[in-house]
């Protein structure tokens, strides 16, 4: 299962694509949207066009009018009018909208909580959470059971680049419940515990402590094994704690060495 979305806002948000086209689309759009929200702070009415554009973007993320109306607590018809005009009065579009409604709609993001449960999204955060739990000593069979999955489905989940929102939410809630707990105090035997940890270590799966809850779903984020990953000092800590140096640490060391060569040359 790979994404069929075009590069741009929806692909950035849902598939985690970080290519130039997607990054540019999101950065430009963020500026325009903040501008539109600010304009509303000192005007009784604002242009409806940015709101319409945002509704269209949300729709491209499979976030329809009904759901947006629920999130911002307005009648769906009020959004319908912004999007499609009033057919009974000709097809002219609504040109202006109250700033509070504009800001509320413009602030809706296609997040895990907002999206429809069957929407396919990137599996990055789901994989990170599951592999982190295994690295912390939770056996895959135990996790599969908690997720209501067979061992086979659990394994194939780890191999997929996309998951549906329902699965991602379920994994997130299991992760939130377990990541601070000791598996051995929750019915996991000492041997399965050690086997899971060894399995995680052999795959270099980052444990929960290496992830930040705010960025674990961001494809650009990397696990911080040492507390200083991505800085020149990271590699020393890696060798001290016996974890192979991660990519950001290796790059930081290369850069530091190159800088040192330049100053001594
Ligand atoms: Zn892209
Ligand atoms: Zn590192």
XYZ file of C-alpha atoms and ligand atoms in Angstrom:
267
model
C 0.000 0.000 0.000
C 1.688 3.223 -1.125
C 0.242 6.701 -1.391
C -1.566 7.862 -4.502
C -1.913 11.464 -3.320
C -0.290 14.196 -5.409
C 2.671 16.018 -3.871
C 1.464 19.002 -1.842
C -0.404 19.788 1.364
C -2.285 16.496 1.808
C 0.720 14.349 0.954
C 2.895 16.278 3.429
C 0.331 16.041 6.209
C -0.902 12.493 5.728
C 1.892 10.606 4.010
C 4.729 12.414 5.714
C 6.352 13.270 2.392
C 9.155 15.767 2.991
C 10.127 16.426 -0.630
C 10.751 19.979 -1.806
C 7.333 20.334 -3.482
C 5.454 19.226 -0.371
C 7.587 21.346 1.982
C 7.143 24.431 -0.180
C 3.379 23.933 -0.451
C 2.988 23.659 3.318
C 5.295 26.571 4.188
C 3.634 28.915 1.714
C 0.229 27.856 2.814
C 1.049 28.317 6.503
C 2.055 31.938 5.863
C -1.095 32.713 3.868
C -3.295 31.122 6.486
C -1.728 32.981 9.422
C -2.078 36.191 7.479
C -5.777 35.498 6.955
C -6.297 34.777 10.660
C -4.470 37.987 11.680
C -6.499 40.114 9.273
C -9.636 39.047 11.118
C -8.402 40.529 14.384
C -9.315 44.047 13.354
C -12.141 43.643 10.843
C -15.821 42.812 11.265
C -15.739 40.639 8.146
C -12.949 38.920 6.256
C -12.513 37.491 2.794
C -14.113 34.061 2.522
C -11.661 32.853 -0.139
C -8.948 31.581 2.277
C -11.621 29.716 4.240
C -12.916 28.143 1.040
C -9.393 27.193 0.053
C -8.776 25.620 3.456
C -12.002 23.624 3.244
C -10.835 22.332 -0.131
C -7.466 21.340 1.289
C -9.100 19.549 4.180
C -11.322 17.748 1.704
C -8.191 16.631 -0.176
C -7.155 15.108 3.175
C -10.477 13.222 3.282
C -11.772 15.632 5.922
C -15.251 16.496 4.657
C -17.602 19.366 5.535
C -19.628 17.304 7.981
C -16.560 16.486 10.055
C -15.167 20.045 9.902
C -18.560 21.388 11.028
C -18.462 19.022 14.009
C -14.950 20.114 14.951
C -15.694 23.858 14.859
C -19.243 23.437 16.268
C -21.191 25.133 13.495
C -24.036 24.018 11.318
C -22.722 22.282 8.201
C -24.900 24.561 6.048
C -22.840 27.584 7.082
C -19.749 25.935 5.641
C -21.668 24.682 2.643
C -22.539 28.286 1.755
C -18.893 29.349 1.971
C -17.807 26.469 -0.204
C -20.553 26.388 -2.823
C -22.545 29.602 -2.481
C -26.332 29.647 -2.352
C -27.705 27.831 -5.385
C -31.189 29.342 -4.754
C -29.708 32.821 -5.233
C -27.764 31.954 -8.335
C -24.366 30.365 -7.825
C -22.497 33.405 -6.505
C -20.093 32.523 -3.736
C -20.163 34.066 -0.309
C -17.477 36.763 -0.376
C -17.168 37.568 3.293
C -17.308 35.681 6.535
C -17.131 36.509 10.245
C -13.510 36.456 11.481
C -14.261 34.069 14.348
C -15.684 31.475 11.964
C -12.829 32.033 9.500
C -10.203 31.576 12.224
C -11.935 28.484 13.629
C -12.026 26.796 10.216
C -8.500 27.879 9.290
C -7.149 26.338 12.491
C -8.538 22.869 11.702
C -5.668 20.528 10.841
C -5.814 16.999 9.450
C -4.570 15.442 12.710
C -4.921 11.873 13.907
C -7.861 12.941 16.085
C -9.647 14.866 13.329
C -9.252 12.511 10.384
C -11.805 9.869 9.465
C -10.979 6.455 10.904
C -10.605 4.737 7.514
C -8.219 7.324 6.004
C -4.845 5.846 5.013
C -1.854 7.714 6.457
C 1.889 7.238 6.858
C 2.828 4.391 9.191
C 5.916 6.193 10.555
C 4.538 7.020 14.016
C 2.822 3.635 14.320
C 6.045 1.754 13.538
C 8.089 3.879 15.906
C 5.691 3.260 18.775
C 5.486 -0.502 18.235
C 9.221 -1.009 17.776
C 9.934 1.207 20.807
C 7.673 -0.999 22.942
C 9.451 -4.151 21.721
C 12.815 -2.509 22.491
C 11.494 -1.836 25.994
C 10.739 -5.534 26.487
C 7.134 -5.923 25.316
C 6.983 -9.118 23.199
C 5.331 -8.770 19.801
C 2.820 -11.511 20.657
C 1.777 -9.571 23.761
C 1.332 -6.349 21.758
C -0.573 -8.164 18.999
C -3.004 -9.487 21.610
C -3.548 -6.041 23.109
C -4.248 -4.688 19.619
C -6.665 -7.523 18.885
C -4.486 -8.787 16.037
C -3.035 -12.103 15.038
C 0.783 -12.419 15.130
C 0.743 -12.534 11.338
C -1.249 -9.314 11.028
C 1.067 -7.649 13.514
C 4.125 -8.604 11.456
C 2.581 -7.428 8.207
C 1.605 -4.157 9.906
C 5.306 -3.546 10.594
C 6.043 -4.031 6.899
C 3.494 -1.569 5.552
C 4.227 2.055 4.609
C 0.638 3.113 5.299
C -1.950 2.331 7.953
C -5.506 3.513 8.432
C -6.226 6.149 11.064
C -8.123 3.657 13.254
C -5.021 1.457 13.565
C -2.750 4.438 14.211
C -5.062 5.646 17.007
C -5.234 2.199 18.552
C -1.442 1.843 18.543
C -1.072 5.327 20.004
C -3.412 4.512 22.893
C -1.639 1.200 23.637
C 1.694 3.016 23.524
C 0.484 5.766 25.863
C -0.705 3.098 28.264
C 2.460 0.975 28.226
C 5.536 3.034 27.475
C 6.268 3.972 31.090
C 5.465 0.530 32.530
C 7.751 -2.408 33.238
C 6.520 -5.344 31.117
C 7.500 -7.789 33.882
C 4.953 -6.186 36.173
C 2.263 -6.752 33.554
C 2.383 -10.465 32.959
C 5.482 -10.654 30.734
C 7.943 -13.350 31.852
C 11.642 -12.628 32.309
C 12.644 -14.654 29.261
C 10.151 -13.150 26.775
C 11.113 -9.741 28.204
C 14.818 -10.328 27.484
C 14.095 -11.819 24.078
C 12.042 -8.760 23.092
C 14.782 -6.391 24.271
C 17.452 -8.344 22.391
C 15.285 -8.383 19.284
C 14.867 -4.593 19.512
C 18.589 -4.073 20.108
C 19.562 -6.279 17.140
C 17.328 -4.138 14.875
C 18.538 -0.922 16.530
C 14.971 -0.012 17.418
C 14.898 3.115 19.546
C 13.259 2.750 22.988
C 10.405 5.045 24.111
C 12.819 7.316 26.006
C 14.528 8.234 22.732
C 11.301 9.633 21.279
C 9.548 12.900 21.972
C 5.757 12.599 22.057
C 5.426 15.844 20.104
C 7.574 14.707 17.192
C 7.246 10.917 17.110
C 4.880 11.197 14.113
C 7.131 13.605 12.224
C 9.070 11.698 9.545
C 11.904 14.243 9.833
C 12.386 13.549 13.558
C 15.076 11.102 14.684
C 15.371 9.215 17.965
C 17.591 10.795 20.605
C 19.416 7.817 22.128
C 21.942 9.829 24.083
C 20.182 13.046 25.020
C 22.689 14.734 22.679
C 22.089 12.989 19.366
C 22.875 15.101 16.328
C 25.632 17.035 18.170
C 29.396 16.334 17.963
C 29.328 14.973 21.536
C 26.709 12.328 20.728
C 29.130 9.671 19.450
C 31.036 9.543 22.766
C 27.844 8.822 24.660
C 26.870 6.175 22.103
C 30.078 4.259 22.753
C 29.693 4.701 26.512
C 26.167 3.248 26.569
C 27.032 0.593 23.972
C 24.549 1.692 21.280
C 25.958 2.048 17.745
C 26.216 5.695 16.701
C 23.062 6.902 14.965
C 23.069 8.662 11.600
C 22.649 12.244 12.955
C 25.549 11.641 15.371
C 27.804 10.275 12.614
C 27.015 13.283 10.419
C 27.676 15.686 13.308
C 31.054 14.013 13.974
C 32.013 14.210 10.273
C 31.131 17.903 10.177
C 33.085 18.626 13.372
C 36.124 16.815 11.977
C 35.886 18.663 8.659
C 35.636 21.983 10.524
C 38.680 21.066 12.625
C 40.650 20.205 9.457
C 39.692 23.542 7.897
C 40.921 25.558 10.878
C 44.215 23.652 11.119
C 44.888 23.736 7.349
Zn 6.184 15.245 -1.708
Zn 22.950 9.620 18.290
